[in-house]
Amino acid sequence: MPDLAPLPTPLDEATEALRALLGDRLVTSGGDRRQHSHGEGLPDAGLPDMVAYPETTEEVAELARICTAHRIAMVPYGAGSSLEGQVAALNGGVSVDLTRMNRVLEVSPGSLDCHVQAGVTRMQLNAHLRDTGLFFPLDPGADATLGGMAATRASGTNAVGYGTMREVVLALTVVTPDGRIIRTGSRARKSATGYDLTRLYVGSEGTLGFITELRLRLVGQPEAVVSAVSQFPSLEAAVNTATMARQMDLRVVRLELLDEVQTDACIRYSKLEGMAPKPTLFVEFHGTPAAVREQAELFHELARDMGALSWDEAETPEARTALWTARHHAYEACIALVPGSRNMGTDACVPIEHLAACLIETQADVRDSGLTAPIVGHVGDGNFHLGILFDPEDKDQRARADALAERVSLRAIRYGGTCSGEHGVGLHKTRYLAAEHGEALEIMRALKAALDSLGLMNPGKLIPEREAPPTG
Amino acid sequence: MPDLAPLPTPLDEATEALRALLGDRLVTSGGDRRQHSHGEGLPDAGLPDMVAYPETTEEVAELARICTAHRIAMVPYGAGSSLEGQVAALNGGVSVDLTRMNRVLEVSPGSLDCHVQAGVTRMQLNAHLRDTGLFFPLDPGADATLGGMAATRASGTNAVGYGTMREVVLALTVVTPDGRIIRTGSRARKSATGYDLTRLYVGSEGTLGFITELRLRLVGQPEAVVSAVSQFPSLEAAVNTATMARQMDLRVVRLELLDEVQTDACIRYSKLEGMAPKPTLFVEFHGTPAAVREQAELFHELARDMGALSWDEAETPEARTALWTARHHAYEACIALVPGSRNMGTDACVPIEHLAACLIETQADVRDSGLTAPIVGHVGDGNFHLGILFDPEDKDQRARADALAERVSLRAIRYGGTCSGEHGVGLHKTRYLAAEHGEALEIMRALKAALDSLGLMNPGKLIPEREAPPTG
């Protein structure tokens, strides 16, 4: 009787070809797969069938050709710090971990730019740059990979001064789903030659191809820095100070709000002294000594006029680090408010004239929800996060958290803003995209179909399923 | 015998439908058609069959539906100031003149933004804003429409300080070739929700659809302004001063170079006093009084260290206006050097570390060509224009001008830059796109096919014909 072994599946064949390409850098064991099934944030997971660790753009291209030939899904993976489920392998397939592509390929102080592989993290890059007088200015909190930051169009606390990944990426190396290697953009600071492919891949969340290398703008380390903390009697006074500073064109490079609940959490978690549980602004100015002194004084004067209770400048680098460390631990401080809880983040961003109203309405929603949900905000950009705490075992709490998050997202859209200023869409924000983009969503679908016709790149992310068949 | 009148052509049918839509705002007479057959720059023209003057986004959408139904080409037309042949109707069809869509729809000082129809010009917008304390900062020289500036990703003298149209456009209303109306982006300063359609249409030169409305960032009128002119013994000294200022992160908002030939032309044309025909930098700082004073002094010190021959600050608004008027008349001053000549512009933009070498090699090319070709540069961005003067009746001169322009464009690409920093591709720069973008050009072709499958939007522009059949 002949040996009736089952025919190899496409997955088997792809696995064999990928193993021939990568050797033991293709891993099919449970530990690596589970670790690559989710990012931060909500616990929704998608288990990949395997994890690949390519080391070069060429290896990624060959991997893509193999996966396309066998119709295997590909999910790019960086530091795993994304918050919206971007890295979950919903259809299985290969999680492509780019963290071994971690070489800084070139730094050009003369043109203020650098060339890095996608797996370099922002802290690694800044450590590398320490002696050059330059730094990479974006700071999303997490030590994300630069490829991941580009893919999610990340920004963070410095964006009001230095822009987002949209602004600081000059050029990309991209591997298409079928394994072609393309270079978008150039090292020129500006260009008017053709469709802006760089900006198309920035924010595409791995749904159009792999970002494998980046050319990034750098900036000079500022000669002088002034940081300060100012506390206010009301959220409105704090927010109005921030928005007026923007309207006056004060050149803040960070302008962060903590509401009274979040300030209280940070005081406890980071043992901050001399602060009250009141709405608080953290600000920072970079520049030449006279310029930052003038800007800080103008801001201080404005804050005083708006009724600020305090103004404390962090004079030394150590004091500044302590200040910003407390700000960066806001997430952990928030969780610590309700031990055992999980944190559902929102990411609304609105035109700054509507920020105060939007935040006050949001605080009323929080009260109505009966949940604890502190607010931190990159208020210079009109962006704020609610950290909605809920007990993951309690269905009612989860439902109230979902309802609160939905109200915040839809309100931002009604105010002419966006449901996500910086975290991206991933899995969890797709439900708001029709409200936010309307008919433009059909253009996004056309782009996806044009550049990933087989739908193999990070399936199930960014673009929602159609609710009804297309009518056009 | 029956009347054998010829059947109406698709063009006849489209004309009839468009006339029903627009009445006497559809013009088929020769004068309007000739006026809409070309922009500025080289004299290549494409005569449209008719010129339409819609007044609303809805009219543009209906026009697009009609043209698509009858397979008629559509060419958006603004002020007609583009330099690369963008508005020539190469396949005939309808030139869609958007200048009657010239309403400022909203100005929001609280969020520092405004909403305009595409036919509003930048000077019209700034006149409208005069009493608000705000201004629209981009200045390409010509009084272009804002829709046209977005379509060509324009920038100009202020880009080093305020960015290009890529940075200042928040959101767009776009009419697709088949007449759908979509809204890209939002009023939020940053967003991470989906593909960046705004940046895709910015710079698309009318090849993907019509930009009919724009939401634009505005900035506060600076409290203090310092402008200055500094002359140098050599081009190298002037350029090195400019690039070092950028490397030192001095916050210039304009940083313009004129080489000795262009300075000489401007002295004669604008009757400038106290200037020698030497390489010259024009600089400007915006901000608070102490900040601009400090920046100007740092720049002055740097210029002196680099051997500057002079440093003259324009203290009054009148003196500043005279200065910048002279700079803006550089094009006319250049033409006046050789009466009867035409000006072929180049638009190279390179990483600033290579700018000095690139300019010195370019001047050597100019000498070798035997032509007169002054240089003006937005050197803060690494962008410069050669104004190559040639006699349009002299085939040999034209050939030498073409060869010189090609050397400049290809050199910029070799230095990691672009053949067009701000004028766009249009008709004349398509020949360099394969060298600049390589395989990425195939992605651009895929986008064009996805969003304009019938090829009706501004045919023959931006994307070059394939040289050989695709192999993939």
GROMACS .gro file of N, CA, C and O in nm, chain A residues 108 110-111 152-153 155 166 180 182-183 186-197 199 207-208 247 288 290-291 294 349 351-353 381 383 416-418 420-422 424-425 436-437 439-440 443-444 447 450, chain B residues 108 110-111 152-153 155 166 180 182-183 186-197 199 207-208 247 288 290-291 294 349 351-353 381 383 416-418 420-422 424-425 436-437 439-440 443-444 447-448 450:
model
  420
  108SER      N    1   2.489   6.222   0.864
  108SER     CA    2   2.546   6.332   0.788
  108SER      C    3   2.521   6.464   0.860
  108SER      O    4   2.421   6.531   0.835
  110GLY      N    5   2.651   6.739   0.809
  110GLY     CA    6   2.649   6.850   0.715
  110GLY      C    7   2.513   6.876   0.655
  110GLY      O    8   2.482   6.988   0.617
  111SER      N    9   2.432   6.773   0.641
  111SER     CA   10   2.298   6.791   0.587
  111SER      C   11   2.191   6.769   0.692
  111SER      O   12   2.072   6.769   0.660
  152THR      N   13   0.330   5.403   1.179
  152THR     CA   14   0.210   5.449   1.249
  152THR      C   15   0.198   5.601   1.250
  152THR      O   16   0.109   5.656   1.314
  153ARG      N   17   0.288   5.670   1.183
  153ARG     CA   18   0.289   5.817   1.180
  153ARG      C   19   0.292   5.871   1.324
  153ARG      O   20   0.211   5.955   1.363
  155SER      N   21   0.423   6.048   1.684
  155SER     CA   22   0.476   6.181   1.713
  155SER      C   23   0.516   6.188   1.861
  155SER      O   24   0.625   6.147   1.896
  166ARG      N   25   0.552   6.233   0.980
  166ARG     CA   26   0.518   6.289   0.848
  166ARG      C   27   0.620   6.393   0.806
  166ARG      O   28   0.658   6.401   0.689
  180ARG      N   29   0.945   4.370  -0.458
  180ARG     CA   30   1.029   4.471  -0.523
  180ARG      C   31   1.084   4.566  -0.417
  180ARG      O   32   1.019   4.591  -0.316
  182ILE      N   33   1.185   4.947  -0.348
  182ILE     CA   34   1.175   5.082  -0.405
  182ILE      C   35   1.230   5.182  -0.305
  182ILE      O   36   1.235   5.158  -0.185
  183ARG      N   37   1.273   5.294  -0.360
  183ARG     CA   38   1.321   5.404  -0.276
  183ARG      C   39   1.230   5.523  -0.301
  183ARG      O   40   1.211   5.565  -0.415
  186SER      N   41   1.394   6.156  -0.159
  186SER     CA   42   1.537   6.175  -0.179
  186SER      C   43   1.590   6.242  -0.053
  186SER      O   44   1.516   6.262   0.043
  187ARG      N   45   1.717   6.278  -0.056
  187ARG     CA   46   1.772   6.349   0.060
  187ARG      C   47   1.745   6.499   0.052
  187ARG      O   48   1.779   6.572   0.146
  188ALA      N   49   1.689   6.547  -0.058
  188ALA     CA   50   1.658   6.690  -0.068
  188ALA      C   51   1.552   6.726   0.035
  188ALA      O   52   1.462   6.648   0.064
  189ARG      N   53   1.563   6.847   0.089
  189ARG     CA   54   1.467   6.892   0.191
  189ARG      C   55   1.328   6.912   0.135
  189ARG      O   56   1.229   6.911   0.207
  190LYS      N   57   1.322   6.941   0.007
  190LYS     CA   58   1.191   6.952  -0.056
  190LYS      C   59   1.203   6.902  -0.198
  190LYS      O   60   1.310   6.905  -0.258
  191SER      N   61   1.092   6.855  -0.252
  191SER     CA   62   1.091   6.806  -0.389
  191SER      C   63   0.950   6.818  -0.442
  191SER      O   64   0.853   6.804  -0.367
  192ALA      N   65   0.939   6.844  -0.571
  192ALA     CA   66   0.808   6.853  -0.635
  192ALA      C   67   0.802   6.758  -0.753
  192ALA      O   68   0.735   6.785  -0.852
  193THR      N   69   0.868   6.643  -0.741
  193THR     CA   70   0.873   6.550  -0.854
  193THR      C   71   0.789   6.425  -0.829
  193THR      O   72   0.839   6.321  -0.790
  194GLY      N   73   0.660   6.440  -0.850
  194GLY     CA   74   0.577   6.320  -0.852
  194GLY      C   75   0.503   6.296  -0.722
  194GLY      O   76   0.512   6.374  -0.628
  195TYR      N   77   0.428   6.186  -0.722
  195TYR     CA   78   0.343   6.155  -0.606
  195TYR      C   79   0.429   6.132  -0.482
  195TYR      O   80   0.536   6.073  -0.490
  196ASP      N   81   0.380   6.178  -0.371
  196ASP     CA   82   0.456   6.177  -0.246
  196ASP      C   83   0.447   6.038  -0.183
  196ASP      O   84   0.372   6.015  -0.087
  197LEU      N   85   0.525   5.945  -0.238
  197LEU     CA   86   0.520   5.807  -0.190
  197LEU      C   87   0.567   5.797  -0.045
  197LEU      O   88   0.520   5.713   0.030
  199ARG      N   89   0.515   6.001   0.202
  199ARG     CA   90   0.402   6.029   0.291
  199ARG      C   91   0.293   5.922   0.276
  199ARG      O   92   0.211   5.904   0.366
  207THR      N   93   0.032   4.800   0.584
  207THR     CA   94  -0.071   4.743   0.496
  207THR      C   95  -0.037   4.755   0.348
  207THR      O   96  -0.109   4.701   0.264
  208LEU      N   97   0.071   4.827   0.315
  208LEU     CA   98   0.107   4.845   0.174
  208LEU      C   99   0.243   4.786   0.141
  208LEU      O  100   0.278   4.772   0.023
  247GLN      N  101  -0.170   8.044   1.979
  247GLN     CA  102  -0.223   8.152   1.896
  247GLN      C  103  -0.125   8.269   1.891
  247GLN      O  104  -0.118   8.342   1.793
  288THR      N  105   1.839   7.950   2.138
  288THR     CA  106   1.953   8.026   2.190
  288THR      C  107   1.912   8.084   2.326
  288THR      O  108   1.793   8.098   2.355
  290ALA      N  109   1.898   8.379   2.481
  290ALA     CA  110   1.807   8.493   2.492
  290ALA      C  111   1.667   8.456   2.443
  290ALA      O  112   1.566   8.497   2.500
  291ALA      N  113   1.662   8.377   2.337
  291ALA     CA  114   1.532   8.341   2.279
  291ALA      C  115   1.450   8.256   2.376
  291ALA      O  116   1.331   8.282   2.398
  294GLU      N  117   1.330   8.468   2.670
  294GLU     CA  118   1.220   8.556   2.631
  294GLU      C  119   1.089   8.477   2.618
  294GLU      O  120   0.984   8.520   2.666
  349CYS      N  121  -0.781   6.428   1.850
  349CYS     CA  122  -0.704   6.549   1.818
  349CYS      C  123  -0.799   6.645   1.746
  349CYS      O  124  -0.864   6.606   1.647
  351PRO      N  125  -0.909   7.079   1.633
  351PRO     CA  126  -0.857   7.215   1.615
  351PRO      C  127  -0.847   7.283   1.752
  351PRO      O  128  -0.939   7.270   1.834
  352ILE      N  129  -0.738   7.356   1.776
  352ILE     CA  130  -0.713   7.400   1.913
  352ILE      C  131  -0.819   7.494   1.967
  352ILE      O  132  -0.840   7.501   2.087
  353GLU      N  133  -0.890   7.564   1.881
  353GLU     CA  134  -0.997   7.652   1.932
  353GLU      C  135  -1.107   7.571   2.003
  353GLU      O  136  -1.181   7.626   2.084
  381ASP      N  137  -0.081   7.059   2.009
  381ASP     CA  138  -0.135   7.011   1.881
  381ASP      C  139  -0.285   6.985   1.886
  381ASP      O  140  -0.341   6.936   1.788
  383ASN      N  141  -0.415   6.751   2.075
  383ASN     CA  142  -0.423   6.605   2.090
  383ASN      C  143  -0.427   6.568   2.239
  383ASN      O  144  -0.353   6.624   2.318
  416GLY      N  145  -1.428   6.856   1.383
  416GLY     CA  146  -1.338   6.877   1.269
  416GLY      C  147  -1.202   6.812   1.287
  416GLY      O  148  -1.108   6.845   1.214
  417GLY      N  149  -1.193   6.724   1.384
  417GLY     CA  150  -1.063   6.662   1.413
  417GLY      C  151  -1.058   6.517   1.372
  417GLY      O  152  -1.125   6.475   1.276
  418THR      N  153  -0.980   6.440   1.447
  418THR     CA  154  -0.953   6.302   1.411
  418THR      C  155  -0.963   6.214   1.535
  418THR      O  156  -0.936   6.259   1.646
  420SER      N  157  -0.767   5.969   1.589
  420SER     CA  158  -0.632   5.930   1.631
  420SER      C  159  -0.529   6.031   1.584
  420SER      O  160  -0.500   6.041   1.465
  421GLY      N  161  -0.473   6.102   1.679
  421GLY     CA  162  -0.369   6.199   1.646
  421GLY      C  163  -0.235   6.136   1.620
  421GLY      O  164  -0.156   6.189   1.542
  422GLU      N  165  -0.209   6.020   1.684
  422GLU     CA  166  -0.073   5.967   1.674
  422GLU      C  167  -0.060   5.816   1.695
  422GLU      O  168   0.045   5.761   1.666
  424GLY      N  169  -0.256   5.576   1.553
  424GLY     CA  170  -0.292   5.501   1.434
  424GLY      C  171  -0.426   5.431   1.449
  424GLY      O  172  -0.495   5.442   1.550
  425VAL      N  173  -0.460   5.356   1.346
  425VAL     CA  174  -0.591   5.291   1.335
  425VAL      C  175  -0.585   5.148   1.386
  425VAL      O  176  -0.666   5.107   1.470
  436GLU      N  177  -1.505   5.950   0.994
  436GLU     CA  178  -1.400   6.052   0.977
  436GLU      C  179  -1.371   6.082   0.831
  436GLU      O  180  -1.350   6.198   0.794
  437HIS      N  181  -1.368   5.980   0.746
  437HIS     CA  182  -1.320   6.003   0.609
  437HIS      C  183  -1.429   5.998   0.502
  437HIS      O  184  -1.405   6.042   0.390
  439GLU      N  185  -1.644   5.932   0.197
  439GLU     CA  186  -1.615   5.877   0.064
  439GLU      C  187  -1.465   5.858   0.039
  439GLU      O  188  -1.425   5.774  -0.042
  440ALA      N  189  -1.381   5.937   0.110
  440ALA     CA  190  -1.237   5.923   0.089
  440ALA      C  191  -1.187   5.783   0.125
  440ALA      O  192  -1.082   5.739   0.077
  443ILE      N  193  -1.119   5.588  -0.171
  443ILE     CA  194  -0.987   5.614  -0.233
  443ILE      C  195  -0.880   5.530  -0.162
  443ILE      O  196  -0.793   5.470  -0.226
  444MET      N  197  -0.889   5.524  -0.029
  444MET     CA  198  -0.793   5.439   0.043
  444MET      C  199  -0.805   5.294   0.001
  444MET      O  200  -0.704   5.224  -0.017
  447LEU      N  201  -0.631   5.249  -0.323
  447LEU     CA  202  -0.486   5.246  -0.310
  447LEU      C  203  -0.439   5.110  -0.257
  447LEU      O  204  -0.340   5.054  -0.305
  450ALA      N  205  -0.453   4.866  -0.528
  450ALA     CA  206  -0.349   4.888  -0.629
  450ALA      C  207  -0.213   4.839  -0.583
  450ALA      O  208  -0.134   4.788  -0.662
  580SER      N  209  -1.017   8.104   1.074
  580SER     CA  210  -1.030   8.069   1.215
  580SER      C  211  -0.905   8.109   1.291
  580SER      O  212  -0.812   8.028   1.305
  582GLY      N  213  -0.860   8.133   1.595
  582GLY     CA  214  -0.842   8.050   1.713
  582GLY      C  215  -0.766   7.922   1.687
  582GLY      O  216  -0.699   7.869   1.776
  583SER      N  217  -0.777   7.868   1.567
  583SER     CA  218  -0.703   7.746   1.532
  583SER      C  219  -0.593   7.773   1.431
  583SER      O  220  -0.529   7.679   1.384
  624THR      N  221   0.112   7.176  -0.741
  624THR     CA  222   0.253   7.164  -0.781
  624THR      C  223   0.347   7.152  -0.661
  624THR      O  224   0.467   7.153  -0.677
  625ARG      N  225   0.293   7.144  -0.541
  625ARG     CA  226   0.374   7.137  -0.418
  625ARG      C  227   0.472   7.254  -0.414
  625ARG      O  228   0.592   7.238  -0.393
  627SER      N  229   0.660   7.619  -0.312
  627SER     CA  230   0.714   7.669  -0.185
  627SER      C  231   0.764   7.812  -0.204
  627SER      O  232   0.685   7.905  -0.197
  638ARG      N  233   0.338   7.106   0.112
  638ARG     CA  234   0.327   6.976   0.178
  638ARG      C  235   0.297   6.994   0.327
  638ARG      O  236   0.220   6.918   0.384
  652ARG      N  237  -1.675   6.214  -0.812
  652ARG     CA  238  -1.706   6.204  -0.669
  652ARG      C  239  -1.637   6.317  -0.595
  652ARG      O  240  -1.530   6.363  -0.636
  654ILE      N  241  -1.457   6.418  -0.255
  654ILE     CA  242  -1.401   6.361  -0.132
  654ILE      C  243  -1.331   6.469  -0.050
  654ILE      O  244  -1.289   6.572  -0.104
  655ARG      N  245  -1.325   6.445   0.079
  655ARG     CA  246  -1.253   6.535   0.168
  655ARG      C  247  -1.138   6.458   0.229
  655ARG      O  248  -1.159   6.353   0.288
  658SER      N  249  -0.819   6.644   0.789
  658SER     CA  250  -0.913   6.707   0.881
  658SER      C  251  -0.849   6.838   0.926
  658SER      O  252  -0.743   6.876   0.878
  659ARG      N  253  -0.916   6.907   1.017
  659ARG     CA  254  -0.857   7.030   1.069
  659ARG      C  255  -0.758   7.002   1.182
  659ARG      O  256  -0.695   7.096   1.232
  660ALA      N  257  -0.746   6.879   1.225
  660ALA     CA  258  -0.649   6.849   1.331
  660ALA      C  259  -0.508   6.872   1.279
  660ALA      O  260  -0.479   6.849   1.163
  661ARG      N  261  -0.421   6.919   1.368
  661ARG     CA  262  -0.283   6.947   1.328
  661ARG      C  263  -0.206   6.820   1.293
  661ARG      O  264  -0.107   6.823   1.223
  662LYS      N  265  -0.249   6.711   1.350
  662LYS     CA  266  -0.184   6.584   1.316
  662LYS      C  267  -0.289   6.476   1.323
  662LYS      O  268  -0.388   6.488   1.395
  663SER      N  269  -0.271   6.371   1.246
  663SER     CA  270  -0.363   6.260   1.245
  663SER      C  271  -0.287   6.136   1.202
  663SER      O  272  -0.195   6.143   1.121
  664ALA      N  273  -0.328   6.022   1.257
  664ALA     CA  274  -0.265   5.895   1.219
  664ALA      C  275  -0.372   5.797   1.172
  664ALA      O  276  -0.360   5.677   1.191
  665THR      N  277  -0.476   5.850   1.107
  665THR     CA  278  -0.586   5.762   1.066
  665THR      C  279  -0.588   5.739   0.915
  665THR      O  280  -0.661   5.803   0.842
  666GLY      N  281  -0.506   5.648   0.871
  666GLY     CA  282  -0.519   5.605   0.732
  666GLY      C  283  -0.419   5.670   0.639
  666GLY      O  284  -0.335   5.749   0.680
  667TYR      N  285  -0.430   5.634   0.512
  667TYR     CA  286  -0.335   5.682   0.411
  667TYR      C  287  -0.346   5.833   0.398
  667TYR      O  288  -0.455   5.891   0.402
  668ASP      N  289  -0.233   5.896   0.378
  668ASP     CA  290  -0.225   6.042   0.377
  668ASP      C  291  -0.267   6.095   0.240
  668ASP      O  292  -0.184   6.132   0.157
  669LEU      N  293  -0.397   6.097   0.218
  669LEU     CA  294  -0.448   6.139   0.087
  669LEU      C  295  -0.416   6.285   0.060
  669LEU      O  296  -0.396   6.324  -0.055
  671ARG      N  297  -0.147   6.452   0.130
  671ARG     CA  298  -0.012   6.461   0.071
  671ARG      C  299  -0.007   6.391  -0.065
  671ARG      O  300   0.081   6.419  -0.146
  679THR      N  301  -0.317   6.539  -1.206
  679THR     CA  302  -0.324   6.411  -1.278
  679THR      C  303  -0.411   6.307  -1.207
  679THR      O  304  -0.434   6.200  -1.261
  680LEU      N  305  -0.457   6.339  -1.085
  680LEU     CA  306  -0.540   6.242  -1.012
  680LEU      C  307  -0.681   6.294  -0.986
  680LEU      O  308  -0.769   6.217  -0.947
  719GLN      N  309   2.329   7.448   0.957
  719GLN     CA  310   2.386   7.345   1.044
  719GLN      C  311   2.385   7.392   1.190
  719GLN      O  312   2.373   7.311   1.281
  760THR      N  313   1.012   8.720   1.809
  760THR     CA  314   1.006   8.824   1.912
  760THR      C  315   1.132   8.909   1.900
  760THR      O  316   1.233   8.865   1.844
  762ALA      N  317   1.383   9.018   2.089
  762ALA     CA  318   1.514   8.971   2.136
  762ALA      C  319   1.562   8.852   2.052
  762ALA      O  320   1.680   8.841   2.020
  763ALA      N  321   1.468   8.766   2.015
  763ALA     CA  322   1.507   8.647   1.939
  763ALA      C  323   1.560   8.683   1.801
  763ALA      O  324   1.665   8.632   1.759
  766GLU      N  325   1.903   8.849   1.830
  766GLU     CA  326   2.007   8.751   1.861
  766GLU      C  327   2.043   8.668   1.737
  766GLU      O  328   2.161   8.646   1.707
  821CYS      N  329   1.760   7.061  -0.629
  821CYS     CA  330   1.761   7.072  -0.483
  821CYS      C  331   1.844   6.955  -0.430
  821CYS      O  332   1.817   6.840  -0.464
  823PRO      N  333   2.106   6.785  -0.092
  823PRO     CA  334   2.140   6.793   0.051
  823PRO      C  335   2.239   6.908   0.072
  823PRO      O  336   2.334   6.923  -0.008
  824ILE      N  337   2.219   6.986   0.177
  824ILE     CA  338   2.294   7.112   0.184
  824ILE      C  339   2.445   7.092   0.195
  824ILE      O  340   2.520   7.179   0.154
  825GLU      N  341   2.491   6.977   0.243
  825GLU     CA  342   2.636   6.957   0.249
  825GLU      C  343   2.699   6.956   0.109
  825GLU      O  344   2.818   6.980   0.095
  853ASP      N  345   1.727   7.563   0.182
  853ASP     CA  346   1.673   7.429   0.154
  853ASP      C  347   1.761   7.349   0.059
  853ASP      O  348   1.726   7.237   0.023
  855ASN      N  349   1.806   7.439  -0.252
  855ASN     CA  350   1.736   7.452  -0.381
  855ASN      C  351   1.791   7.574  -0.457
  855ASN      O  352   1.812   7.679  -0.397
  888GLY      N  353   2.206   6.292  -0.453
  888GLY     CA  354   2.103   6.248  -0.359
  888GLY      C  355   1.986   6.342  -0.351
  888GLY      O  356   1.906   6.335  -0.258
  889GLY      N  357   1.976   6.432  -0.449
  889GLY     CA  358   1.869   6.532  -0.446
  889GLY      C  359   1.763   6.505  -0.551
  889GLY      O  360   1.738   6.391  -0.590
  890THR      N  361   1.704   6.614  -0.599
  890THR     CA  362   1.590   6.606  -0.689
  890THR      C  363   1.607   6.707  -0.802
  890THR      O  364   1.668   6.812  -0.784
  892SER      N  365   1.364   6.873  -0.923
  892SER     CA  366   1.272   6.984  -0.903
  892SER      C  367   1.237   7.000  -0.757
  892SER      O  368   1.167   6.918  -0.699
  893GLY      N  369   1.287   7.106  -0.699
  893GLY     CA  370   1.257   7.133  -0.559
  893GLY      C  371   1.119   7.192  -0.539
  893GLY      O  372   1.057   7.172  -0.434
  894GLU      N  373   1.067   7.264  -0.641
  894GLU     CA  374   0.940   7.334  -0.617
  894GLU      C  375   0.857   7.364  -0.740
  894GLU      O  376   0.742   7.403  -0.726
  896GLY      N  377   0.782   7.146  -0.991
  896GLY     CA  378   0.706   7.031  -1.036
  896GLY      C  379   0.763   6.970  -1.163
  896GLY      O  380   0.865   7.015  -1.216
  897VAL      N  381   0.694   6.869  -1.211
  897VAL     CA  382   0.741   6.788  -1.323
  897VAL      C  383   0.680   6.838  -1.454
  897VAL      O  384   0.751   6.864  -1.551
  908GLU      N  385   1.557   5.966  -1.123
  908GLU     CA  386   1.536   6.006  -0.984
  908GLU      C  387   1.464   5.900  -0.901
  908GLU      O  388   1.498   5.879  -0.785
  909HIS      N  389   1.364   5.838  -0.959
  909HIS     CA  390   1.278   5.750  -0.877
  909HIS      C  391   1.296   5.602  -0.902
  909HIS      O  392   1.250   5.520  -0.822
  911GLU      N  393   1.254   5.230  -0.972
  911GLU     CA  394   1.140   5.139  -0.964
  911GLU      C  395   1.017   5.204  -0.899
  911GLU      O  396   0.903   5.163  -0.926
  912ALA      N  397   1.039   5.306  -0.816
  912ALA     CA  398   0.925   5.371  -0.750
  912ALA      C  399   0.830   5.434  -0.852
  912ALA      O  400   0.712   5.457  -0.823
  915ILE      N  401   0.530   5.238  -0.893
  915ILE     CA  402   0.427   5.259  -0.790
  915ILE      C  403   0.343   5.381  -0.829
  915ILE      O  404   0.219   5.380  -0.816
  916MET      N  405   0.410   5.485  -0.876
  916MET     CA  406   0.333   5.603  -0.919
  916MET      C  407   0.238   5.567  -1.033
  916MET      O  408   0.123   5.612  -1.036
  919LEU      N  409  -0.061   5.399  -0.892
  919LEU     CA  410  -0.153   5.494  -0.827
  919LEU      C  411  -0.236   5.568  -0.931
  919LEU      O  412  -0.356   5.587  -0.915
  920LYS      N  413  -0.168   5.612  -1.037
  920LYS     CA  414  -0.238   5.682  -1.145
  920LYS      C  415  -0.347   5.591  -1.203
  920LYS      O  416  -0.462   5.634  -1.223
  922ALA      N  417  -0.496   5.347  -1.062
  922ALA     CA  418  -0.602   5.319  -0.964
  922ALA      C  419  -0.697   5.438  -0.951
  922ALA      O  420  -0.818   5.419  -0.932
   0.00000   0.00000   0.00000
